[in-house]
Coordinates of C-alpha atoms in Angstrom, one line a residue:
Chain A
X1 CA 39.7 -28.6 75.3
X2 CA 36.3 -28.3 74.6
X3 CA 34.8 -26.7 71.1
X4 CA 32.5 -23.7 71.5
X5 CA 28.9 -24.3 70.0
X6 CA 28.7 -21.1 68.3
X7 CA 27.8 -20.7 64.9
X8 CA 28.9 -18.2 62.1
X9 CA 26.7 -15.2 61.2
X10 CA 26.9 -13.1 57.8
X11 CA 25.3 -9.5 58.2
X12 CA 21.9 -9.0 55.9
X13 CA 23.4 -6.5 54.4
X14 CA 26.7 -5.1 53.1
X15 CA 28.6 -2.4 53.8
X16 CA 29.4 1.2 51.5
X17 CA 32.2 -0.6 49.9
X18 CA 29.9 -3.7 48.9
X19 CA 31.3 -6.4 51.5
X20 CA 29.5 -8.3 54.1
X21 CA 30.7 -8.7 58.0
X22 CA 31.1 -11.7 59.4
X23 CA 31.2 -13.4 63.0
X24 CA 32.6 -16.4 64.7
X25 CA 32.3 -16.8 68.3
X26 CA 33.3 -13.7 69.8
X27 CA 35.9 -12.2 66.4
X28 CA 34.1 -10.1 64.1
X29 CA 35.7 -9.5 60.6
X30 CA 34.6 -6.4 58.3
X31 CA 36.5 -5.2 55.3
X32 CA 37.0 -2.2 53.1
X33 CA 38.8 -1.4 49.6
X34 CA 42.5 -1.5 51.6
X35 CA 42.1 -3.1 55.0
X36 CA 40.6 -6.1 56.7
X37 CA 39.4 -5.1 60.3
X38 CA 39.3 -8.2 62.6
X39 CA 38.1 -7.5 66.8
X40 CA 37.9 -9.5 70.0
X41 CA 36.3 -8.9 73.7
X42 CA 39.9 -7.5 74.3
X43 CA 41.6 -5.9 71.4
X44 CA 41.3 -5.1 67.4
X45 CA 43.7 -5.4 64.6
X46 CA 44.1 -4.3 61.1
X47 CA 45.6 -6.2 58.2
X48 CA 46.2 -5.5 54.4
X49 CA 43.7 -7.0 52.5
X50 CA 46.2 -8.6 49.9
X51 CA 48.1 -10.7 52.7
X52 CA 44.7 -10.7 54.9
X53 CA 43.0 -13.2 51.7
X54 CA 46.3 -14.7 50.9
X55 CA 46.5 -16.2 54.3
X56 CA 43.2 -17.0 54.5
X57 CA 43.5 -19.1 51.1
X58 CA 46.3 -21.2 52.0
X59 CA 44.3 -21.9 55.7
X60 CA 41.4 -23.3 53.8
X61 CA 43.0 -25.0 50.9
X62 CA 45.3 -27.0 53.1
X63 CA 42.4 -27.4 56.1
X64 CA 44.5 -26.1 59.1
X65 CA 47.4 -27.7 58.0
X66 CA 50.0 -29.0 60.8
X67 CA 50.3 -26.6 63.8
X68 CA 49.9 -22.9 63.8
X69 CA 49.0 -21.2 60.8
X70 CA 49.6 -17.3 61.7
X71 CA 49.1 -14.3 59.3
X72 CA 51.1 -12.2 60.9
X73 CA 52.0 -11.5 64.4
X74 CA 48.8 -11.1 65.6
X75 CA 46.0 -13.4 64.4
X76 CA 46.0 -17.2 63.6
X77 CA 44.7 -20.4 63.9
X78 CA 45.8 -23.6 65.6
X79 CA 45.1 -27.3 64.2
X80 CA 44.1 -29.5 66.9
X81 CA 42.9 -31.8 64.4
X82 CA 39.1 -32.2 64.8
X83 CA 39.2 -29.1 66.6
X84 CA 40.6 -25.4 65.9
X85 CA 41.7 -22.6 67.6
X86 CA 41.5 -19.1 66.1
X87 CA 43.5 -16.7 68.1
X88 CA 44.7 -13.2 68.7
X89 CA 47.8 -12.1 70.2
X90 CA 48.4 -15.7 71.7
X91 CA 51.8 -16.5 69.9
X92 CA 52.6 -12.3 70.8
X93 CA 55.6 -11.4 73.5
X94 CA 53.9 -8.4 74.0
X95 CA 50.4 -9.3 74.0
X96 CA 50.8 -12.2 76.2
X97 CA 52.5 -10.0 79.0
X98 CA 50.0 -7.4 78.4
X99 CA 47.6 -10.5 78.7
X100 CA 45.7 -9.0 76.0
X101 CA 45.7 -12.5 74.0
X102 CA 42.5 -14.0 73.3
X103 CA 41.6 -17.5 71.4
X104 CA 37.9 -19.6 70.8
X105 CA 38.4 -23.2 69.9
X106 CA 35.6 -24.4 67.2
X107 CA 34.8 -27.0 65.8
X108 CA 36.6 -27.9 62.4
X109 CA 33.5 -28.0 60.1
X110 CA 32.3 -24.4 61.7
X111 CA 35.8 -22.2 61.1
X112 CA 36.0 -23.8 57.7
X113 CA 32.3 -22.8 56.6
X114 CA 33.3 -19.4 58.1
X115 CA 36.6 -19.3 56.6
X116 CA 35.4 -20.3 53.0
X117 CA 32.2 -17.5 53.3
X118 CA 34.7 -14.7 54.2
X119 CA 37.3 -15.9 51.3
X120 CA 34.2 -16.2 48.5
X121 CA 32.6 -12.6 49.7
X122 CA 35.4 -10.7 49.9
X123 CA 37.7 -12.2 46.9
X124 CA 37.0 -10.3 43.5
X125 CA 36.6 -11.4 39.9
X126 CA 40.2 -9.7 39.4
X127 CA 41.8 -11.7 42.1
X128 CA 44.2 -14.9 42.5
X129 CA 45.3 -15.4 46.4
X130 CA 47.0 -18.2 44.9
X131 CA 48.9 -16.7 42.3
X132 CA 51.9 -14.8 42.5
X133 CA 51.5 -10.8 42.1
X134 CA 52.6 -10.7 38.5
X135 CA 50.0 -13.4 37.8
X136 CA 46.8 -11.5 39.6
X137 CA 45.7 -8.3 39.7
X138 CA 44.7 -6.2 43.0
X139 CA 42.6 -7.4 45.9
X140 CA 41.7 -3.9 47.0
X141 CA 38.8 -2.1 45.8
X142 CA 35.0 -2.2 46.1
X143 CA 33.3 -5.2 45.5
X144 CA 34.1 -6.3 41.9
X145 CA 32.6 -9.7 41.3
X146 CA 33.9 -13.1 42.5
X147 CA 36.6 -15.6 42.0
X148 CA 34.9 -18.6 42.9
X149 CA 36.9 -21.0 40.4
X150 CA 40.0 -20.1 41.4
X151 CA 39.4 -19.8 45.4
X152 CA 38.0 -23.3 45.5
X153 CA 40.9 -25.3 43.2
X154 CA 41.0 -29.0 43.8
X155 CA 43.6 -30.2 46.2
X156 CA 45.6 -32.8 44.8
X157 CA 46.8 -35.3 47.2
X158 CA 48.0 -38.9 45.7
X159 CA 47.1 -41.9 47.5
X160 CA 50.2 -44.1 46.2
X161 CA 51.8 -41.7 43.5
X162 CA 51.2 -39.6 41.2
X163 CA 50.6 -41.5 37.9
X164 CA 49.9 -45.0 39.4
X165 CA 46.4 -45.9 37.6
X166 CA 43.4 -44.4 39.4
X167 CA 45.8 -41.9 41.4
X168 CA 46.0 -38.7 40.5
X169 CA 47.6 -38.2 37.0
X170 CA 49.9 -36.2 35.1
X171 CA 49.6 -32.5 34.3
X172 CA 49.2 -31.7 30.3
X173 CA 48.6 -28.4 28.4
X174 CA 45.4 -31.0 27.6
X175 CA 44.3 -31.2 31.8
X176 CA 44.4 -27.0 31.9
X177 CA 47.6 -27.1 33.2
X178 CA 50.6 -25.1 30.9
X179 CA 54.3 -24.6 32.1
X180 CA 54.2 -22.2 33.9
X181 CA 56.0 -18.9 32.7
X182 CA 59.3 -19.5 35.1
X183 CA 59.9 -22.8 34.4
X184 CA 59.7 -22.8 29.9
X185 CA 63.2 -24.2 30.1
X186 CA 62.2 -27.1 32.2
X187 CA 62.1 -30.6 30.6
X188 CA 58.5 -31.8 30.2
X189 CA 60.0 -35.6 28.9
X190 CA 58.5 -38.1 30.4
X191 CA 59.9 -41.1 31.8
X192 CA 60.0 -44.2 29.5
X193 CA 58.3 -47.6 30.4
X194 CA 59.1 -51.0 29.5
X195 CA 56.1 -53.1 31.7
X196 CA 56.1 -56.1 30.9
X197 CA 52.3 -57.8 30.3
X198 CA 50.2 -57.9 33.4
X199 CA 52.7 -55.5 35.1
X200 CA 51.3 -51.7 34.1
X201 CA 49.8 -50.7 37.1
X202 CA 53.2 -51.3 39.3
X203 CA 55.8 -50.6 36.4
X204 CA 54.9 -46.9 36.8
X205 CA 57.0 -43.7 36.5
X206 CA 56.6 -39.6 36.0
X207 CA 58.7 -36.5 35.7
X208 CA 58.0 -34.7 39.3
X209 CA 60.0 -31.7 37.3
X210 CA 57.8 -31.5 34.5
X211 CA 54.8 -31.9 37.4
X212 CA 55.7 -28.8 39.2
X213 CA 56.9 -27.0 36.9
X214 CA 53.0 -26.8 35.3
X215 CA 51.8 -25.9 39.1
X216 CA 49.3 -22.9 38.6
X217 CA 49.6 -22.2 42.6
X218 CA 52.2 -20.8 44.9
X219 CA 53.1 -22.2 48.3
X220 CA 50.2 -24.9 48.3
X221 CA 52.2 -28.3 49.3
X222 CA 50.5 -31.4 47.8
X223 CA 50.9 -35.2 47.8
X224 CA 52.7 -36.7 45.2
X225 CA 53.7 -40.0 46.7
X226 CA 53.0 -42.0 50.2
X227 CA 55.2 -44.2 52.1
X228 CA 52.7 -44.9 54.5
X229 CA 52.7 -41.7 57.1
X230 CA 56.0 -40.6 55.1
X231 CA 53.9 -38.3 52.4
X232 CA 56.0 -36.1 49.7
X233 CA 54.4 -32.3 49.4
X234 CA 56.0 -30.5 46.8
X235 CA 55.0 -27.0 45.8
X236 CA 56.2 -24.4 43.4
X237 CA 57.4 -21.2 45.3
X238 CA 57.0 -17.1 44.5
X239 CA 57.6 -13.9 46.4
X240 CA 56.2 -15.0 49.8
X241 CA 54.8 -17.6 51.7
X242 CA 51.7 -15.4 52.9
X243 CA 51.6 -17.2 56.0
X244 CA 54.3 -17.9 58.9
X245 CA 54.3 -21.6 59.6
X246 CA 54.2 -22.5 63.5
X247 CA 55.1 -26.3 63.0
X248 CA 53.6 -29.1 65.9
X249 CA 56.4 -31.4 64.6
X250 CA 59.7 -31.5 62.7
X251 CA 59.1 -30.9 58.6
X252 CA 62.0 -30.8 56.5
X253 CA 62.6 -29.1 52.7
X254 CA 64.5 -30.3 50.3
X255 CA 64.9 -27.2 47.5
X256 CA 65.0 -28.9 44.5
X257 CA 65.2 -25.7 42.3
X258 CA 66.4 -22.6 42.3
X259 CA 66.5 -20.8 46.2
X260 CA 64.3 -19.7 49.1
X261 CA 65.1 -18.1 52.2
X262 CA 63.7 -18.3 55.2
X263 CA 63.4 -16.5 58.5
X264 CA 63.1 -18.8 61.5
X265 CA 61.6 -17.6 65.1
X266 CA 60.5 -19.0 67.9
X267 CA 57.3 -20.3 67.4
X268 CA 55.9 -19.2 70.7
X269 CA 57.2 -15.5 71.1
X270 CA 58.4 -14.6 67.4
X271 CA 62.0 -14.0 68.8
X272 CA 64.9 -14.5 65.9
X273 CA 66.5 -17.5 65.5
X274 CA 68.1 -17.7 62.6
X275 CA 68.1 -17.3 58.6
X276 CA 68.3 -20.0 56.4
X277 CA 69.3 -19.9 52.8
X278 CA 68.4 -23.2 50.7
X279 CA 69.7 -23.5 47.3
X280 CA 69.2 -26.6 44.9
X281 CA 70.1 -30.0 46.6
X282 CA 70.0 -28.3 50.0
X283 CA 68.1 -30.5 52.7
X284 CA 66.8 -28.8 56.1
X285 CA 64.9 -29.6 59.1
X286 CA 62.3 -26.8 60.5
X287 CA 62.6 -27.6 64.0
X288 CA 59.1 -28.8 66.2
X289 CA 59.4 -25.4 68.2
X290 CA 59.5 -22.6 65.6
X291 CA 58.1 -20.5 63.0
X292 CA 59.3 -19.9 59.8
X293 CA 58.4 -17.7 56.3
X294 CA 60.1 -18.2 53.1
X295 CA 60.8 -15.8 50.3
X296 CA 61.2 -16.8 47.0
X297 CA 62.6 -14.6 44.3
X298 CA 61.8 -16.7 41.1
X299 CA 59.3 -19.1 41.1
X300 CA 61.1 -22.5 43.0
X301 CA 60.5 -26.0 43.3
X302 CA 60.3 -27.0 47.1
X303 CA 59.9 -30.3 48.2
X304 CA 58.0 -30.5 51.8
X305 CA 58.6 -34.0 53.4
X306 CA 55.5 -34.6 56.5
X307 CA 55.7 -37.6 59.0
X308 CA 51.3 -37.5 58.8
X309 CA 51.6 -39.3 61.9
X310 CA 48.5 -38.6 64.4
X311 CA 50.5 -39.4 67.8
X312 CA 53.3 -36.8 66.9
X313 CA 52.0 -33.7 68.0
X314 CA 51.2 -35.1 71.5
X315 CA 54.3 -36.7 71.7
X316 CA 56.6 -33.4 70.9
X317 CA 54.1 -31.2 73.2
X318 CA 54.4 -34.0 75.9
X319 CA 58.3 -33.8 76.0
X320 CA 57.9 -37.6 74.7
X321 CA 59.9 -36.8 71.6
X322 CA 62.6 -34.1 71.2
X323 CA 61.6 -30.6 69.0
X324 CA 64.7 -31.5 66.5
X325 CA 65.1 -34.2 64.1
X326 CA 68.5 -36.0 65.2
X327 CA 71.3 -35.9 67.8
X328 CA 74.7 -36.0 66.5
Chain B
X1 CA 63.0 -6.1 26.5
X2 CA 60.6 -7.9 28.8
X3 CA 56.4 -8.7 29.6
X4 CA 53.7 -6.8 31.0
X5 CA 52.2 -8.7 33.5
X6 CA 48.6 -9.0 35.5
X7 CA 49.9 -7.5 38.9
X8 CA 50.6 -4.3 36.6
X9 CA 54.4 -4.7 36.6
X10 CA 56.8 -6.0 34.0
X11 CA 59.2 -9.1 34.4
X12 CA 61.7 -11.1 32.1
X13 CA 60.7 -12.7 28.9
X14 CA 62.4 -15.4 30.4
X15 CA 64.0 -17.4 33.5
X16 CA 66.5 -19.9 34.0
X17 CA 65.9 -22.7 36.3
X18 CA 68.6 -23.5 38.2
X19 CA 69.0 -27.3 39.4
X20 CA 71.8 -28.6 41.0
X21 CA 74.1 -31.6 39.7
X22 CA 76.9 -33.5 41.1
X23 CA 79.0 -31.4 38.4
X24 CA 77.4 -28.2 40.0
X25 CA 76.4 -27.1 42.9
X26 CA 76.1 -24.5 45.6
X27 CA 75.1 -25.0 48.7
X28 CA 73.2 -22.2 51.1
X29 CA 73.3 -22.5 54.8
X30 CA 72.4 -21.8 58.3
X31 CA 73.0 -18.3 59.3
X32 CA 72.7 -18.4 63.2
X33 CA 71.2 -15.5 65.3
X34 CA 70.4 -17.7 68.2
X35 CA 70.5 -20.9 67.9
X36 CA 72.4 -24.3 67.2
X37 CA 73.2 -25.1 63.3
X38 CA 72.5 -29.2 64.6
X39 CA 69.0 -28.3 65.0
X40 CA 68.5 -27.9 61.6
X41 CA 70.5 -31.0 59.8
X42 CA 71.6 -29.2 56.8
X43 CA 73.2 -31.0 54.1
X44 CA 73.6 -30.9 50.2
X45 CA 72.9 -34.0 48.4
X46 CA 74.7 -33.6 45.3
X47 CA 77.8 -32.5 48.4
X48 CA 76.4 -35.8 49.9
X49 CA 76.6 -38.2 46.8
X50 CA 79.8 -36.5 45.6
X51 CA 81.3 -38.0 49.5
X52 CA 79.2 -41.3 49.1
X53 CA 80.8 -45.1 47.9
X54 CA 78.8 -46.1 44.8
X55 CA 75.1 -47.5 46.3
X56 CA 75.2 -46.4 50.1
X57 CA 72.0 -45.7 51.4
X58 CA 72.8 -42.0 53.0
X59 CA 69.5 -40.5 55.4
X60 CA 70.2 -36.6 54.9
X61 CA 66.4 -36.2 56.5
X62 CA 64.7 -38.7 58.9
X63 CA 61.6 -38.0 60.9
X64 CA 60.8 -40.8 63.1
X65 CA 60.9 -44.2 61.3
X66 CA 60.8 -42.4 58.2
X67 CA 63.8 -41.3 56.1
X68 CA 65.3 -39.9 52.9
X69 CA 68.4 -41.8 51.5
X70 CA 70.6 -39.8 49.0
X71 CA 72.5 -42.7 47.1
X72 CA 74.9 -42.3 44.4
X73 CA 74.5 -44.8 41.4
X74 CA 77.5 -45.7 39.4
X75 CA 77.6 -48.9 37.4
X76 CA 74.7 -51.7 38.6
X77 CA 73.5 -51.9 42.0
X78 CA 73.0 -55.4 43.5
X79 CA 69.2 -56.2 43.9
X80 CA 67.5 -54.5 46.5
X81 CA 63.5 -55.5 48.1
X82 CA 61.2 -53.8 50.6
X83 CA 57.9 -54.9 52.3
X84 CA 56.5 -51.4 51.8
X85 CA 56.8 -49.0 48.6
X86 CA 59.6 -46.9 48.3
X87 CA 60.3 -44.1 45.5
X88 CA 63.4 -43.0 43.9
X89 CA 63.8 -39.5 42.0
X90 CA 66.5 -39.0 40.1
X91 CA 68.3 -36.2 41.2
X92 CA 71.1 -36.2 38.4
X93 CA 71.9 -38.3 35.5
X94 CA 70.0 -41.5 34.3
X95 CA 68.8 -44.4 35.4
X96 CA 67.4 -47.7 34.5
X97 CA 65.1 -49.5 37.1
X98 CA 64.5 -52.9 36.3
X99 CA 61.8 -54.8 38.9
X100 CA 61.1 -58.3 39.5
X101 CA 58.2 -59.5 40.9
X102 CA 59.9 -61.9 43.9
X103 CA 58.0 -65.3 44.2
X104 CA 59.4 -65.4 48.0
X105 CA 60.4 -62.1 49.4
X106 CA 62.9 -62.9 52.5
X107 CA 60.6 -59.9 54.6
X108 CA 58.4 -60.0 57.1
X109 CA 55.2 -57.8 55.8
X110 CA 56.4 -55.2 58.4
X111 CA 59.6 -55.0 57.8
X112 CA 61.2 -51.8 57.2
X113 CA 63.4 -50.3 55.5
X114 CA 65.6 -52.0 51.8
X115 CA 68.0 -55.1 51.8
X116 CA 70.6 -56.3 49.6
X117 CA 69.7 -59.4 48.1
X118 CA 71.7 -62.2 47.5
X119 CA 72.2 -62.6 44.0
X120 CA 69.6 -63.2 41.3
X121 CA 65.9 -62.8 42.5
X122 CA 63.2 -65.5 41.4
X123 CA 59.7 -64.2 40.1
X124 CA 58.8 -62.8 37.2
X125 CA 60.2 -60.1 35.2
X126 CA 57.8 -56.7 36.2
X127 CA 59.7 -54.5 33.3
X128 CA 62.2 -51.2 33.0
X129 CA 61.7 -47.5 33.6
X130 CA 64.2 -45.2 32.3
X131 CA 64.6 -42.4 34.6
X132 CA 66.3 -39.2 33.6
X133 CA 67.0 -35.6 35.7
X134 CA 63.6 -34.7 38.0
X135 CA 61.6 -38.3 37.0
X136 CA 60.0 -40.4 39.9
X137 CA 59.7 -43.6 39.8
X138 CA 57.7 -46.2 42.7
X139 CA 59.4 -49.3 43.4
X140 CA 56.5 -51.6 44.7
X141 CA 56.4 -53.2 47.7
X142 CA 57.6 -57.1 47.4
X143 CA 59.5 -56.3 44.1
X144 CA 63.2 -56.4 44.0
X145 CA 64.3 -53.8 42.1
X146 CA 68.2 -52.8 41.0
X147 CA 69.7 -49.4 39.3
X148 CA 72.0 -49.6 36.2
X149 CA 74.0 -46.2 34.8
X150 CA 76.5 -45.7 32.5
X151 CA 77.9 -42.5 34.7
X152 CA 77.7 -41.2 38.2
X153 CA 74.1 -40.4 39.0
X154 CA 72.0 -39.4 42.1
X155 CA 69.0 -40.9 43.8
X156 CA 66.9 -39.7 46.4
X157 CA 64.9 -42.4 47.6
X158 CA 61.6 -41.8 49.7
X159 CA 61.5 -45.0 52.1
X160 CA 61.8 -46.3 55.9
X161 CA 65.6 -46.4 57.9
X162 CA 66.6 -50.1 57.6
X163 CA 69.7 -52.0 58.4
X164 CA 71.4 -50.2 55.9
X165 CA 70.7 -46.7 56.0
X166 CA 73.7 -44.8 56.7
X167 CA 73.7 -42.1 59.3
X168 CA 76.4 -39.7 59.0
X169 CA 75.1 -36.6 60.2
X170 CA 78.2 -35.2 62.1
X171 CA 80.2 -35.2 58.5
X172 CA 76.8 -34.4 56.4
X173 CA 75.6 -31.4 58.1
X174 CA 76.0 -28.3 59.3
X175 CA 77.2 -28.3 63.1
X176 CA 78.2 -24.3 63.9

């Protein structure tokens, strides 16, 4: 697949409501107080600004992530790693029949600078696309400031573990990070160490409760320990995931607190496949060949367990390796 | 009666949290429209541990050479080693690590997965971490490490599928 050589453009001016337009490739993206209006050579498409910057938060922050990153039915983006895809109506039943699907493939560097302008214009002082709706107020309105500090939050992503000298460390009340309101009755003790001399930086321990439980995003997986490719993500959970995860390879969930359901399609035509409910202690493999979207009703601890391995996408999409985790 | 909040609505003053414990637990599930429940390898791990001998290494999730072993500690474990790190969250109850630093680990450096060791191990002493409900501890690469409890607890440990990782998946998970 080769990358188009087309570069972003940001109108001179902005439009009644304050906002700028914006192009890449062939899609053109413009936005008023309610709506985000997105068009291709064959087709247009209108989404809610709320879920519209929601979306498009979580595709930055985690950089593509693994696979197909839709938000909604319609428009999306596909990791291929170096490269991206941004598409319209390509994982659509009906648009693909229709053929009315459409997708550009860019350069990674070139949707992310177009990504992140879109996500800085059009995100207001009085707006979190990380928080959960009774932590923000609205996206909608005229242009009303910027959120600059919250839309560009540090990804934390531990080399070893969390804690281990020069890795990424512990969240305090002292580091900006309070309990969060949801989880006051967690237990914020930490693990007690007995090193012995010379031993500190390998006798090392840290309450992965008491870390999540201080998280100040939703649905925004991050490293906490590496076993090799194996990498631990957990995240703390709210409402919705704003996106609907097409995976590229097998991920599994282990809910370590509270519940989350989620509704699982096909990842190629959206159809049904099932409804999973996870409750504390339940483990689950997401399947290599379908989409899923959680819903959280109180704020949840979710661990995400990724194989980072490079070769695994080629090797599901190549038949190579099967789209489920184990035969029995 | 409760808090006003930023989104303009108004929620609890406050939430309870809602782990699960070899005590207590409730376990969700697959509900099938069209599909097959295997797909999806749902287990518990508190249902897991509850099933498990004292110390079996039990995968409930594996994705390529890469696993997650529910064990369920209950008195002293023997000494264990790895060539590559491994961490172990206590899931339920406490836990004391102690670590040696081995003067001759019997591993190759790309061997995968834990072993039993025979015995004591020879190297120095690296130290204790007391582990209670939700704390993570690594367990460095070369170091043989054991698990002492003074009632039934629950690891999950974050590692590579060795010669004793137990795979049960036909009694563990879901199958219809």
């Amino acid at each position: 697949m080769t990358a188009t050589n087309i570069q972003v453009t940001t109108s001179d001016s902005v439009n009644q409501d304050g906002y700028h337009a914006f192009t890449l490739g062939e899609f053109e993206f413009r936005r008023d107080e309610y709506f985000v209006y997105i068009s291709w050579p064959t087709g247009q498409h209108m989404m809610s600004i709320d879920s519209f910057l929601r979306a498009l938060q979580r595709d930055v922050a985690w950089d593509f992530f693994y696979g197909i990153v839709n938000f909604d039915g319609v428009f999306g983006t596909v990791n291929h790693y170096g490269t991206v895809d941004i598409f319209a109506g390509r994982y659509n039943d009906a648009y693909r029949k229709a053929e009315l699907d459409y997708s550009e493939n860019h350069e990674t560097p070139v949707i992310r600078e177009a990504f992140k302008s879109i996500l800085a214009d059009w995100t207001n002082a009085t707006f979190d696309p990380f928080a959960s709706p009774h932590e923000t107020g609205a996206a909608w309105g005229v242009k009303n400031g910027d959120n600059i500090s919250a839309i560009t939050r540090r990804r934390v992503a531990a080399n070893r573990m969390v804690a281990v000298p020069g890795d990424e460390q512990i969240r305090t009340d002292e580091s900006g990070f309070p309990v969060n309101r949801h989880f006051k009755d967690v237990d914020q003790g930490e693990p007690i160490l007995e090193p012995e001399p010379g031993f500190e930086d390998e006798v090392v321990a840290f309450s992965l409760f008491a870390y999540l439980s201080r998280s100040d995003v939703t649905w925004n997986p991050s490293v906490v320990s590496a076993c090799k490719d194996s990498l631990f993500c957990p995240t703390t959970e709210e409402y919705i995931l704003p996106i609907i995860h097409g995976n590229d390879r097998v991920e599994w969930f282990v809910q370590l607190s509270d519940q989350i359901t989620w509704d699982v399609e096909d990842r190629d035509t959206g159809a049904v496949r099932s409804r999973v409910t996870m409750k504390a202690g339940d483990v689950c493999a997401m399947p290599a060949d379908i989409r899923h979207q959680g819903y959280s009703p109180k704020r949840s601890m979710l661990l995400v367990w990724e194989n980072n391995s490079s070769k695994i996408p080629e090797l599901i999409a190549s038949g190579q390796a099967p789209t489920y985790p184990v035969e029995f | 009666m409760g808090n006003p909040t930023k989104g303009g609505g108004v929620e609890h003053a406050s939430y309870t949290t809602k782990f699960g414990s070899l005590a207590s637990f409730d376990k969700g599930g697959v509900d099938l429209i069209n599909d097959d429940a295997r797909h999806y390898a749902f287990s518990n791990i508190f249902e897991v541990a509850s099933k498990s001998q004292p110390w079996e290494k039990v995968a409930v999730a594996k994705n390529f050479e890469y696993v997650l072993e529910v064990v369920r500690a209950e008195g002293t474990s023997p000494w264990s080693t790895a060539a590559h790190d491994q961490f172990a969250v206590c899931m339920d109850g406490a836990i004391t690590v102690e670590l040696v630093k081995l003067a001759d680990s019997p591993l190759a450096d790309d061997a995968e997965g834990s072993v039993t060791l025979g015995g004591e191990p020879e190297g120095a002493r690296m130290g204790k971490i007391h582990l209670r409900h939700g704390h993570q501890a690594l367990l460095p690469a070369g170091s043989a490490y054991r698990f002492v409890t003074a009632h039934p607890s629950v690891l999950m440990i974050q590692t590579i599928a060795g010669p004793e990782t137990q795979f049960r998946w036909a009694e563990i998970c879901q199958t219809v």
